Short mmCIF file of C-alpha atoms and ligand atoms in Angstrom, two decimals:
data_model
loop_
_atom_site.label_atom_id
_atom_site.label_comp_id
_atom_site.label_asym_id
_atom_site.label_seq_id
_atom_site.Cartn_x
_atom_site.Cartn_y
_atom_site.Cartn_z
CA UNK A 1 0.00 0.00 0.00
CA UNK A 2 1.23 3.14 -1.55
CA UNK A 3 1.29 6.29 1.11
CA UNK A 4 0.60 9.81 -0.40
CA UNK A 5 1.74 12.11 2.58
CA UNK A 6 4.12 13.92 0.24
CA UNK A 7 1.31 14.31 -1.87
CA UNK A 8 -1.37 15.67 0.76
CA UNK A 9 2.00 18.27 1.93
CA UNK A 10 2.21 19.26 -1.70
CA UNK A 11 -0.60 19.83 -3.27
CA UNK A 12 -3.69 20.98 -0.77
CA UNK A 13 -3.99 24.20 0.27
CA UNK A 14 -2.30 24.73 3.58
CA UNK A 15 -5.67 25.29 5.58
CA UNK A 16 -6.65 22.25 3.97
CA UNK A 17 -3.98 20.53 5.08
CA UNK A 18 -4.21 21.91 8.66
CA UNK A 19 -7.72 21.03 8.82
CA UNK A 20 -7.40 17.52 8.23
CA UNK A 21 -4.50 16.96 10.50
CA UNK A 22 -6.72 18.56 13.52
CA UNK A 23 -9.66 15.84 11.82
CA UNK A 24 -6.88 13.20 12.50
CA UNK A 25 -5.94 14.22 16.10
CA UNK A 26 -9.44 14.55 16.86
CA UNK A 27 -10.18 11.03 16.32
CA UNK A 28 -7.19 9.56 17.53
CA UNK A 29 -7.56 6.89 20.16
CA UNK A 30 -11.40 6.41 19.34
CA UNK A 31 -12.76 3.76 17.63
CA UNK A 32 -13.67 5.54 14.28
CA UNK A 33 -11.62 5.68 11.45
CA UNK A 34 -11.59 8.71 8.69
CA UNK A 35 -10.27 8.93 5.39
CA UNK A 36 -9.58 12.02 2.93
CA UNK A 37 -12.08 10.76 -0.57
CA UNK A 38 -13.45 11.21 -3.84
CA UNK A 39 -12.17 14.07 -6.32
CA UNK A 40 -9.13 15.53 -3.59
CA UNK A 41 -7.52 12.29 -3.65
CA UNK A 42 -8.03 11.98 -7.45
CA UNK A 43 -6.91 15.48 -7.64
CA UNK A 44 -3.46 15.37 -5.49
CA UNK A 45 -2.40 12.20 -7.13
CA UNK A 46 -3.00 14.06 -10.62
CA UNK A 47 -0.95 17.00 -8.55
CA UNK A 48 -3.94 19.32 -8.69
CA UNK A 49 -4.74 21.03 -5.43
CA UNK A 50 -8.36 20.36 -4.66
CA UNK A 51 -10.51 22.53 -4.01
CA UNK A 52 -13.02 20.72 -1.89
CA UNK A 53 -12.57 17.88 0.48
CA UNK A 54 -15.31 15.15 1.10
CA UNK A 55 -14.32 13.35 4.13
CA UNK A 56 -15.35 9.48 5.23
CA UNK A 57 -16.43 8.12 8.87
CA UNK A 58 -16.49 4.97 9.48
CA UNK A 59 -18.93 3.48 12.70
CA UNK A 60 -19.77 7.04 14.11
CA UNK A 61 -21.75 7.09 16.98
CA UNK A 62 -24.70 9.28 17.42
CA UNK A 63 -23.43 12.62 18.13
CA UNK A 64 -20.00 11.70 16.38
CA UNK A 65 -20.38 14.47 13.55
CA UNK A 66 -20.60 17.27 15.76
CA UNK A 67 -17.73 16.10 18.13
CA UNK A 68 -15.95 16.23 14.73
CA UNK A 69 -17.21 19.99 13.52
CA UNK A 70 -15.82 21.39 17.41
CA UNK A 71 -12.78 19.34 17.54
CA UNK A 72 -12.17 21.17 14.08
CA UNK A 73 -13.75 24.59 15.24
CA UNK A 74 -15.90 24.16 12.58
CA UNK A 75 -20.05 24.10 12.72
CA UNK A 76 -22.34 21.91 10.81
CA UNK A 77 -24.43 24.21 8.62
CA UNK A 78 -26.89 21.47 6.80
CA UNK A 79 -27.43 17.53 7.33
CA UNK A 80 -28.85 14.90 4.74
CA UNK A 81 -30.99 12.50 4.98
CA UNK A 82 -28.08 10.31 3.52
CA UNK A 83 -25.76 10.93 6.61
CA UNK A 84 -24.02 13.84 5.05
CA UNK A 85 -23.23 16.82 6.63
CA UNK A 86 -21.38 19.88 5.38
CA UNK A 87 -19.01 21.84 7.79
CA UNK A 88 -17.81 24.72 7.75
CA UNK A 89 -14.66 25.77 9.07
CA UNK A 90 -13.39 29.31 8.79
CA UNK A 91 -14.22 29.88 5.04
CA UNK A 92 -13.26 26.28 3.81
CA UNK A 93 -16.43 24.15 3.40
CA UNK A 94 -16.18 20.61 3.73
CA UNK A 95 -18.50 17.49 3.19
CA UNK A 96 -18.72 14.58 5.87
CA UNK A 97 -20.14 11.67 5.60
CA UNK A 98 -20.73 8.79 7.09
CA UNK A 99 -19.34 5.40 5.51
CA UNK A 100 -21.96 3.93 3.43
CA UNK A 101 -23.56 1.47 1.16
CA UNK A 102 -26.38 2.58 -1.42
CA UNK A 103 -29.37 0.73 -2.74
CA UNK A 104 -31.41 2.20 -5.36
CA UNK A 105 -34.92 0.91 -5.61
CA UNK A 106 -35.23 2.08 -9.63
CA UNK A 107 -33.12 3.87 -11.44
CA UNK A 108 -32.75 8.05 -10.86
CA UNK A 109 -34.79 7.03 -7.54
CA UNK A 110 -32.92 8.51 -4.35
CA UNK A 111 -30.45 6.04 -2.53
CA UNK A 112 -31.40 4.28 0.87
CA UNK A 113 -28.51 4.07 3.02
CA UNK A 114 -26.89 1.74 5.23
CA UNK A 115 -23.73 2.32 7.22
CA UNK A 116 -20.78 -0.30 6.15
CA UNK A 117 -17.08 -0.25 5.58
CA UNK A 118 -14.84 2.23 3.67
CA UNK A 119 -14.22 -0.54 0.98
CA UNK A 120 -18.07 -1.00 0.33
CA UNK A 121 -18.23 2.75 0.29
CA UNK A 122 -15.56 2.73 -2.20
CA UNK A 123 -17.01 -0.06 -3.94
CA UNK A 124 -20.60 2.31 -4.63
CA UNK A 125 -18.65 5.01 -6.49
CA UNK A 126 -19.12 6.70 -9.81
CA UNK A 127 -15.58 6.21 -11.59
CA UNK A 128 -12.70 4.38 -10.44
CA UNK A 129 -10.74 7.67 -9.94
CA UNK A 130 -13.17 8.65 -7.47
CA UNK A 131 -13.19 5.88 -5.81
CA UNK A 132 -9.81 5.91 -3.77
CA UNK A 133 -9.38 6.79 0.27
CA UNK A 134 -6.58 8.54 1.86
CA UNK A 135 -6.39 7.23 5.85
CA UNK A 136 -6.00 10.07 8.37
CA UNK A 137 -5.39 7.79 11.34
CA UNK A 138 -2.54 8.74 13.26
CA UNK A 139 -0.87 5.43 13.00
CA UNK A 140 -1.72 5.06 9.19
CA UNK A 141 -1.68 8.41 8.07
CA UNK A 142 -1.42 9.42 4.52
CA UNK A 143 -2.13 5.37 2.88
CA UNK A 144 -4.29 5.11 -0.08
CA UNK A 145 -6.47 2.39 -0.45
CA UNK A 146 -7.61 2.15 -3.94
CA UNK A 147 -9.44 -1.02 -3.69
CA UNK A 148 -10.83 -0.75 -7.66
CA UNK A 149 -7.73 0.11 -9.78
CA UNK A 150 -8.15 4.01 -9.61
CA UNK A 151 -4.34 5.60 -9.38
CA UNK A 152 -3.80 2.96 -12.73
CA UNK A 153 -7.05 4.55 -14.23
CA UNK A 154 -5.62 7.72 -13.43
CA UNK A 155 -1.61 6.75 -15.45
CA UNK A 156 -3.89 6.06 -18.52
CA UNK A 157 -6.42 9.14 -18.38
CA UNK A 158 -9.10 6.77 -18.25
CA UNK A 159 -13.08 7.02 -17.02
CA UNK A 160 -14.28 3.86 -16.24
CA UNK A 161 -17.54 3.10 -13.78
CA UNK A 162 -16.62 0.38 -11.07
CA UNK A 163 -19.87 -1.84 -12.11
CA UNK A 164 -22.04 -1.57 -14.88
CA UNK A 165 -25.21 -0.56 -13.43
CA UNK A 166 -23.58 2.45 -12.10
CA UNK A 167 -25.28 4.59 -14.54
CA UNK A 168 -28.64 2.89 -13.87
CA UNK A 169 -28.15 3.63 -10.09
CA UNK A 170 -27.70 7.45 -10.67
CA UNK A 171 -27.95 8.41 -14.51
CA UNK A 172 -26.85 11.80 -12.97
CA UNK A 173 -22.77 9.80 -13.56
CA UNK A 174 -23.65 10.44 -17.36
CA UNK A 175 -23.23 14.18 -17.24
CA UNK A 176 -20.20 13.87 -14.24
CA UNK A 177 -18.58 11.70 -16.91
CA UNK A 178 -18.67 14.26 -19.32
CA UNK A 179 -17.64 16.93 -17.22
CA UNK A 180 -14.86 14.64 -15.86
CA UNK A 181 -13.37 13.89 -19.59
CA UNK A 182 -13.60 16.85 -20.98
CA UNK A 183 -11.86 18.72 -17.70
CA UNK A 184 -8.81 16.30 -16.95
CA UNK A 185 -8.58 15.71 -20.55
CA UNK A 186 -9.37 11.54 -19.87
CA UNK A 187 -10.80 9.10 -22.18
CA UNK A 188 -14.25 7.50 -21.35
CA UNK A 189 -13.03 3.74 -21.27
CA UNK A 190 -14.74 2.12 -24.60
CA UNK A 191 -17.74 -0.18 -22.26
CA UNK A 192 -18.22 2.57 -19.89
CA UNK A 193 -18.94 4.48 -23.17
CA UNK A 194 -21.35 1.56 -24.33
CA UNK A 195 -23.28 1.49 -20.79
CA UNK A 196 -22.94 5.50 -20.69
CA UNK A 197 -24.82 5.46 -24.44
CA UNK A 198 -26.94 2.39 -23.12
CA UNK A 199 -27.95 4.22 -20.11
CA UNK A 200 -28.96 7.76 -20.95
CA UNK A 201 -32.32 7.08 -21.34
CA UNK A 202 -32.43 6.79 -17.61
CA UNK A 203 -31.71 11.01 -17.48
CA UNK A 204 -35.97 11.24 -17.96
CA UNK A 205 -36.55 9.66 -14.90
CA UNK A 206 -33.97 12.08 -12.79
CA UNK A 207 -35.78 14.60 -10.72
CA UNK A 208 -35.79 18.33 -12.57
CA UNK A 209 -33.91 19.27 -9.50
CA UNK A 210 -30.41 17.10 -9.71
CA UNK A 211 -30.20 17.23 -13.22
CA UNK A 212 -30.05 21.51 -12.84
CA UNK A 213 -27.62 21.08 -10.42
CA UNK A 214 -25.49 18.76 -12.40
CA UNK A 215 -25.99 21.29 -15.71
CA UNK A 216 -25.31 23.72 -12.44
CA UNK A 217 -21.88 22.48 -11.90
CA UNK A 218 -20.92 21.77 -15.53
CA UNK A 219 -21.34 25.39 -16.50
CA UNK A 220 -19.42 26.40 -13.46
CA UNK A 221 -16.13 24.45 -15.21
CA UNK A 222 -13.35 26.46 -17.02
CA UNK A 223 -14.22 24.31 -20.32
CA UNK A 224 -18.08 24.90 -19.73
CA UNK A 225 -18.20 25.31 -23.75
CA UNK A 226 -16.46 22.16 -24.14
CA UNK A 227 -18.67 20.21 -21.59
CA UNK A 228 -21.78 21.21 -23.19
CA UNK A 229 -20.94 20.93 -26.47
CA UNK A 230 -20.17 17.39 -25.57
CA UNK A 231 -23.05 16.83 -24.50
CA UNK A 232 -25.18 17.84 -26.92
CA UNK A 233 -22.62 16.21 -29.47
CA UNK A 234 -22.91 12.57 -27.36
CA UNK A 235 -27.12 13.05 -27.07
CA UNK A 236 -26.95 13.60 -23.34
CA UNK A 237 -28.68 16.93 -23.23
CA UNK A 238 -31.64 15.94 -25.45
CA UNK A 239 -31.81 12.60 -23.44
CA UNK A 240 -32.63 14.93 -20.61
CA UNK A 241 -34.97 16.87 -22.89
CA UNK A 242 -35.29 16.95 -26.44
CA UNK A 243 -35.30 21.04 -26.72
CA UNK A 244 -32.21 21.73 -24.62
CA UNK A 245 -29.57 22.06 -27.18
CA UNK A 246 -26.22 23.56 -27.47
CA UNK A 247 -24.58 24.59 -30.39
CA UNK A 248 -20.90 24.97 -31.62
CA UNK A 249 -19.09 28.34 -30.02
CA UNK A 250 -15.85 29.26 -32.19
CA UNK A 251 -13.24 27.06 -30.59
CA UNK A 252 -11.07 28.46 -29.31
CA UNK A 253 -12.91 31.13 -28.58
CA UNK A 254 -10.80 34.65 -28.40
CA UNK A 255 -8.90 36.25 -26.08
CA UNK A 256 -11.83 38.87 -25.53
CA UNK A 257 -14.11 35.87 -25.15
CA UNK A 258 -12.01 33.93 -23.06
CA UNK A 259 -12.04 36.39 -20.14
CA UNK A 260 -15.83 35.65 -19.50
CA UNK A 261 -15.46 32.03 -19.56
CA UNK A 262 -16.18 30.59 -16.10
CA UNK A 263 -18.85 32.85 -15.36
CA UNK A 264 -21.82 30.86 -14.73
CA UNK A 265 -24.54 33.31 -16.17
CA UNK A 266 -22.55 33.96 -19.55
CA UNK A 267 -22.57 29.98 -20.08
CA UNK A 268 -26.00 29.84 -19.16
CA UNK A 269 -27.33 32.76 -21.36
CA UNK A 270 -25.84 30.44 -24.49
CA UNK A 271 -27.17 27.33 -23.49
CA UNK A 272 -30.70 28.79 -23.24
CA UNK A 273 -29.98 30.80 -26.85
CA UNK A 274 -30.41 27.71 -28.43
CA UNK A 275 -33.71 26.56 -27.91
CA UNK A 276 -36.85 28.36 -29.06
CA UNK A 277 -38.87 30.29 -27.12
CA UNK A 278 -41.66 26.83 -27.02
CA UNK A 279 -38.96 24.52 -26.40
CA UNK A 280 -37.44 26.42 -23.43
CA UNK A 281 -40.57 26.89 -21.66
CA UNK A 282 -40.66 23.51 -21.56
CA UNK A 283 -37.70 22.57 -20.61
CA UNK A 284 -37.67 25.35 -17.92
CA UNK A 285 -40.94 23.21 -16.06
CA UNK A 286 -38.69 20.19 -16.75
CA UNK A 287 -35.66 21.67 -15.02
CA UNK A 288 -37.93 23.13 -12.34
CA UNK A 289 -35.90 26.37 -12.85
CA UNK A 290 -35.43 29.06 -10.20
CA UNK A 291 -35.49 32.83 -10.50
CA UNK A 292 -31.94 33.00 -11.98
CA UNK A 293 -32.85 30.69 -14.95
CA UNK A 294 -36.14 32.73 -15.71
CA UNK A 295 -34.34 36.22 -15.24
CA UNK A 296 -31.31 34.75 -17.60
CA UNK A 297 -34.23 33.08 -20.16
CA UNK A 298 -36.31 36.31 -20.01
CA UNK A 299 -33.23 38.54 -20.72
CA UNK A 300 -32.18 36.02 -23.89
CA UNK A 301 -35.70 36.61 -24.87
CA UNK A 302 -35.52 40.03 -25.10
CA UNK A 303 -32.21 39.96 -27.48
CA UNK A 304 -33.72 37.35 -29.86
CA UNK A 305 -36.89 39.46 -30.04
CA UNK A 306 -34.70 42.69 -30.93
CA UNK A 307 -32.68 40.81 -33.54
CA UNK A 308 -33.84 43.04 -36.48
CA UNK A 309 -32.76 46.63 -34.89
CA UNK A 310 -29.72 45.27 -33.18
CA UNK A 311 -28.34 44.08 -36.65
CA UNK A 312 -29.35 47.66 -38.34
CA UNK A 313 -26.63 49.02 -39.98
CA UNK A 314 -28.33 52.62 -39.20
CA UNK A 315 -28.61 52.07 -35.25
CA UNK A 316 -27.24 55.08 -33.00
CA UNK A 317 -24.81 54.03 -30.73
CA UNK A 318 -27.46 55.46 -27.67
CA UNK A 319 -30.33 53.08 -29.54
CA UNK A 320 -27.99 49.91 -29.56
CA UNK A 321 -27.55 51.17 -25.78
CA UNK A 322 -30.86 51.72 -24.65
CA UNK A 323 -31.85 48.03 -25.75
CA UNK A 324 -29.11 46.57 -23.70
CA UNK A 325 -28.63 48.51 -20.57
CA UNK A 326 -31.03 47.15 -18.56
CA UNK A 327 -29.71 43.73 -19.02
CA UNK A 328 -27.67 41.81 -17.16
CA UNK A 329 -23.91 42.13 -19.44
CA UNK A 330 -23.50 38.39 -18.50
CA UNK A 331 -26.55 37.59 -20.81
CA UNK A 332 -25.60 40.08 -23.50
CA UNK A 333 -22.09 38.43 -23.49
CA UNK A 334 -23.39 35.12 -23.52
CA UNK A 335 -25.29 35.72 -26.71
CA UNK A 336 -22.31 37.92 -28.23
CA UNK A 337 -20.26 34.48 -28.44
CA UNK A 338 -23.29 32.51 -29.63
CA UNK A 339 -25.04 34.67 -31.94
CA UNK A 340 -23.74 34.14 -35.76
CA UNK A 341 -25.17 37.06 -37.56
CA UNK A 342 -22.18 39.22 -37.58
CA UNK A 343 -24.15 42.72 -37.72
CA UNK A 344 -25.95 41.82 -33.89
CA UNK A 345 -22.52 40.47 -32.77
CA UNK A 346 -20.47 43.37 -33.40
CA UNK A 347 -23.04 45.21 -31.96
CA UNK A 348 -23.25 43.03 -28.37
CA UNK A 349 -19.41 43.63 -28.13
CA UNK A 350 -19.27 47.19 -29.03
CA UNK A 351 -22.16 47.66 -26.34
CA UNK A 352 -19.80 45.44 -24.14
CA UNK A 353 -16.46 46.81 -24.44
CA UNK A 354 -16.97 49.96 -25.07
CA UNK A 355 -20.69 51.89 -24.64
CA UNK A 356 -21.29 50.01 -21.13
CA UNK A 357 -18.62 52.02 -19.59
CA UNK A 358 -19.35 55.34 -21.24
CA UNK A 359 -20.75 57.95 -18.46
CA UNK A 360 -21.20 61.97 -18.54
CA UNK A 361 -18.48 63.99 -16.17
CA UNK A 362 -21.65 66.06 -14.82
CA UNK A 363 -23.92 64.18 -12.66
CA UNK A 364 -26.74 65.43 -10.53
CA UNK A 365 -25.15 67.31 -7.79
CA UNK A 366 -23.80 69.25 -10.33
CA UNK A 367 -27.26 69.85 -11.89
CA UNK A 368 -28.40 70.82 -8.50
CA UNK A 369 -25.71 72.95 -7.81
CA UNK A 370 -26.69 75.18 -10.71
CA UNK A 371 -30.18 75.41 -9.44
CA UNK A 372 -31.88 73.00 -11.79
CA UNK A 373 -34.60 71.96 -9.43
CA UNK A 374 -34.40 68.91 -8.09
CA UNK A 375 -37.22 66.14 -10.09
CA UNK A 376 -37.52 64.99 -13.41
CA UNK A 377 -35.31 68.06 -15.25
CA UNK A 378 -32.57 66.60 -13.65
CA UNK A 379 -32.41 62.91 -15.04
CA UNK A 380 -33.64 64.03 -18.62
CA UNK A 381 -30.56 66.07 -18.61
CA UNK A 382 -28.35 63.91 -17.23
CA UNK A 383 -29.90 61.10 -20.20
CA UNK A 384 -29.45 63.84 -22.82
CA UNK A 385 -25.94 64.23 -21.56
CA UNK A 386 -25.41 60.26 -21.82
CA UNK A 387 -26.98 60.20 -25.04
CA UNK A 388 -24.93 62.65 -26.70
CA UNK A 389 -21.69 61.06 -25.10
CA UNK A 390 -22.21 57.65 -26.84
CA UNK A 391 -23.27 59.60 -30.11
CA UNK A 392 -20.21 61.23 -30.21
CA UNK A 393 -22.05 64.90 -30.39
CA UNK A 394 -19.76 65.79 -27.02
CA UNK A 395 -16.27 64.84 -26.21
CA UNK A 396 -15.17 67.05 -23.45
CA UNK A 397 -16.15 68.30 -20.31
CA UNK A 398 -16.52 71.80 -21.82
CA UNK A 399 -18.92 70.49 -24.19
CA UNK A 400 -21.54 68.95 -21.36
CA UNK A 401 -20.99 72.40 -19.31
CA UNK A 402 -21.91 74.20 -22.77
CA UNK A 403 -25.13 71.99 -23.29
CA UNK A 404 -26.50 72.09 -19.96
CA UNK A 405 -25.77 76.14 -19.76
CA UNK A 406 -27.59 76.21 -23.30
CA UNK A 407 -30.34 73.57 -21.91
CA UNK A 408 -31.16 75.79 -18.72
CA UNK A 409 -31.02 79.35 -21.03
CA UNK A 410 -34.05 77.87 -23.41
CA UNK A 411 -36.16 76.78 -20.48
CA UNK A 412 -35.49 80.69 -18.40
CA UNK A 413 -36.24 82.16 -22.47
N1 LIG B 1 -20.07 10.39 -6.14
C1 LIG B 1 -20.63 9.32 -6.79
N2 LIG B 1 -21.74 9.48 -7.57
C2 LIG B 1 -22.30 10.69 -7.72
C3 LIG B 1 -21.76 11.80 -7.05
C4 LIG B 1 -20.63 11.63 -6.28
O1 LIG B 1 -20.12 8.23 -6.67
N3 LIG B 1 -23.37 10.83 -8.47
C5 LIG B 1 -18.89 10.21 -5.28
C6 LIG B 1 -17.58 10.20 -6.03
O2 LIG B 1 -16.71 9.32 -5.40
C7 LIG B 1 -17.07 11.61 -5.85
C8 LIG B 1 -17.55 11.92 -4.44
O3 LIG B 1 -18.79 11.25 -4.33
O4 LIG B 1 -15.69 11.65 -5.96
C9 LIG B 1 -17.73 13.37 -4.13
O5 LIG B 1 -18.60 13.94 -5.07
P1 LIG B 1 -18.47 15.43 -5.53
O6 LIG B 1 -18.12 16.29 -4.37
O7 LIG B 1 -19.67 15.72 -6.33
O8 LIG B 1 -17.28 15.39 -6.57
P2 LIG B 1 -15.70 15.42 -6.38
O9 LIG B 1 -15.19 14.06 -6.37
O10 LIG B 1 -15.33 16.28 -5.25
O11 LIG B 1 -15.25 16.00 -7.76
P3 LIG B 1 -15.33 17.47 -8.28
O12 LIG B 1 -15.89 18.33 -7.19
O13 LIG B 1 -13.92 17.73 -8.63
O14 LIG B 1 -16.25 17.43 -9.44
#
C-alpha cells in the first residue's frame, strides 16, 4: 500500500492541510476511522490542489459528527438525509459523511442508506478515480487504499464506472462523466462508453432538481463550452430533454471571449440561446428552474426578439444602448459568443467593451448645484448628456458644461 503524505503536503492548500491533520488528532484513540475521498484524492495524485474535500467516517456514533465539527472549530451548517453533513470551518467548506452502502430501488430514484465499511463505500462510487481513500489515522496516516484500480485509471487518463449498473443507479454519472473527460482531458473507457450510451435514457426519470444542479456544476467548469458541447454532441442533453440544445461556439474562442469564460450566467445565457422560445418553456418546467434561470431566459428573450434593430446598420450608438442597458452584461455576453449574424454580434461587443462604460463627467449634484430643481429636469438632462456622449455629439467636459448652460437658457427664455 502506496502512502501519499508527500502528496497531501504538496498539493492541498495549507488550511486544507491543517484542517485535516486537527480531523486526524481529533479522532485519535477512538474507535472511528476517517479517510480524505473522492475528487481531492483523485486530484493530489493528478498534482492538482483540490478545491473541496469530502471526508469518510467509518462506525460514528450518534453525536460523532458534531464532536468532529468542534474538535475542528468548525459548525455543521446542513445535514442529509443520507448521513451527510457539510461543515464549515473558517471559510473552507467541507463534506462529511458517514461510511456507506447505497441501494437504489429504480433507477434516478434517491439512494437508501446503510452504514458499512470504507471498501463498500468505495465499492458504490461513480468512476474508479473517485473511488480511492486517503487514511487520516494517526498510526496510518497518509495510505491510499484504492481497492478498484483508480491511481492505474488515473496513469492512462481513463473514465471507467466500477460496475455496470452504475449509470442505472444514478444516470446523474452520465453528465459527471462528461464533465470529468472533458476537464482532466481523460478518455471515457470504450464499455463505460457503451453502458454510458446504453444508459442515458435513464436522465428522464432524474428529478428536474439534480439534473439543474449537475448542468449547475458543468457550466461552473473552465471548459463549460467544451462540456456542453459534448453533451449535446454525445445526445446527453436531449436525453434529458429533447429542446435543450447547445450549439458549436468558435473554438477556441478569443482572447476577448475567453475572459468571461467561467462565469456561470454567460454559459447559461448560451445554453438557453439555443432553444426556441416553445422549447425552453418547456424545458424550464422540466428543469424546475429558479429565478436566476427565468431572469437569464427572459433577458435572452428580449435579445432574440430585438434581432432586427440590433443588426441595423443605421442604429445610434445610444439606440444599440438603450436596448441593452437594462440587461444583465452576462446575458448580453453570452449571446455575443453565440449569436452568428455578424451585424448583432459586433453590436453586443461594441455595447460590451466599449458603450457600457461610457458615463457623462456632470452628474446630478452638479445639476443641482446650478439650481436646476431637483425632479424629473434633472435625469432628462443627465440622459441627454449620456446620449450625446455615446453619439459622439460631445467629447469634453466643456462640451456637457456648454449643453446644460444652453439647456437651462431655453427653459429661463
Ligand atoms: N459520487 C458518486 N456518484 C455521484 C456523485 C458523487 O459516486 N453521483 C462520489 C464520487 O466518489 C465523488 C464523491 O462522491 O468523488 C464526491 O462527489 P463530488 O463532491 O460531487 O465530486 P468530487 O469528487 O469532489 O469532484 P469534483 O468536485 O472535482 O467534481
Amino acid at each position: 500500500m502506496s502512502n501519499i503524505t508527500g502528496r497531501l503536503r504538496d498539493y492541498l492548500q495549507s488550511s486544507h492541510l491543517r484542517l485535516i491533520e486537527r480531523a486526524s488528532y481529533v479522532v485519535s484513540g477512538r474507535p472511528e476511522k476517517i479517510y480524505l475521498v473522492g475528487g481531492a484524492v483523485r486530484d493530489v495524485l493528478l498534482g492538482i490542489t483540490p478545491i473541496n474535500l469530502d471526508i469518510v467516517v467509518v462506525h460514528p456514533r450518534e453525536e460523532f459528527i458534531n464532536y468532529l465539527a468542534e474538535g475542528i472549530d468548525g459548525e455543521v451548517v446542513s445535514r442529509s438525509q443520507f448521513g451527510t453533513f457539510k461543515v464549515v470551518v473558517n471559510s473552507d467548506e467541507i463534506d462529511i459523511a458517514t461510511s456507506r452502502r447505497e441501494e437504489y430501488a429504480r433507477p434516478g430514484a434517491l439512494p437508501v442508506v446503510e452504514e458499512t465499511s470504507i471498501e463498500e463505500d468505495l465499492g458504490r462510487r461513480d468512476f474508479r478515480v473517485n473511488s480511492m481513500a486517503v487514511s487520516l489515522g494517526q498510526d496510518s496516516w497518509g495510505e491510499l487504499l484504492d481497492p478498484h484500480g483508480g491511481e492505474g485509471d488515473l496513469r492512462q487518463k481513463l473514465l471507467k464506472v466500477l460496475h455496470e449498473d452504475s449509470f442505472i443507479d444514478d444516470p446523474t454519472r452520465i453528465l459527471r462523466g462528461i464533465r470529468y473527460s472533458e476537464r482532466l482531458n481523460f478518455r471515457i473507457d470504450q464499455e463505460t462508453y457503451r453502458l454510458l450510451k446504453r444508459d442515458m435514457v435513464y436522465l428522464q426519470d432524474v428529478s428536474g432538481d439534480r439534473i439543474r444542479n449537475e448542468l449547475e456544476r458543468a457550466m461552473a467548469e473552465p471548459f463549460a463550452w467544451d462540456v456542453l458541447f459534448r453533451g449535446e454532441q454525445e445526445g446527453v442533453l436531449s436525453a434529458i430533454h429533447p429542446g435543450l440544445r447547445f450549439g458549436r461556439i468558435p473554438n477556441p474562442l478569443n482572447i476577448q471571449e475567453q475572459q468571461i469564460v467561467g462565469d456561470n450566467d454567460v454559459v447559461l445565457a448560451a445554453l438557453i440561446y439555443f432553444s426556441n422560445d416553445a422549447q425552453m418553456v418547456e424545458v424550464c418546467t422540466r428543469l424546475k428552474i429558479d429565478t436566476r434561470w427565468s431572469r437569464v431566459a427572459r433577458e435572452v428573450r428580449s435579445i432574440k426578439s430585438e434581432f432586427g434593430r440590433l443588426g441595423r446598420p443605421d442604429l445610434s450608438r445610444s439606440e444599440l444602448f438603450n436596448l441593452l442597458c437594462d440587461l444583465n452584461p452576462d446575458v448580453v455576453h453570452g449571446c455575443a459568443i453565440t449569436i452568428q449574424d455578424n451585424a448583432v454580434k459586433s453590436n453586443l461587443w461594441l455595447y460590451l467593451n466599449e458603450l457600457r462604460c461610457i458615463r457623462p463627467t456632470i452628474d446630478g449634484d452638479y445639476l443641482l448645484k446650478l439650481g436646476v430643481p431637483e425632479g424629473p429636469q434633472v435625469g432628462e438632462l443627465l440622459d441627454r448628456l449620456l446620449h450625446d456622449r455615446l453619439d459622439g455629439l460631445l467629447s469634453s467636459r466643456a462640451d456637457e458644461e456648454a449643453l446644460v448652460a444652453n439647456e437651462l437658457k431655453l427653459c429661463r427664455d
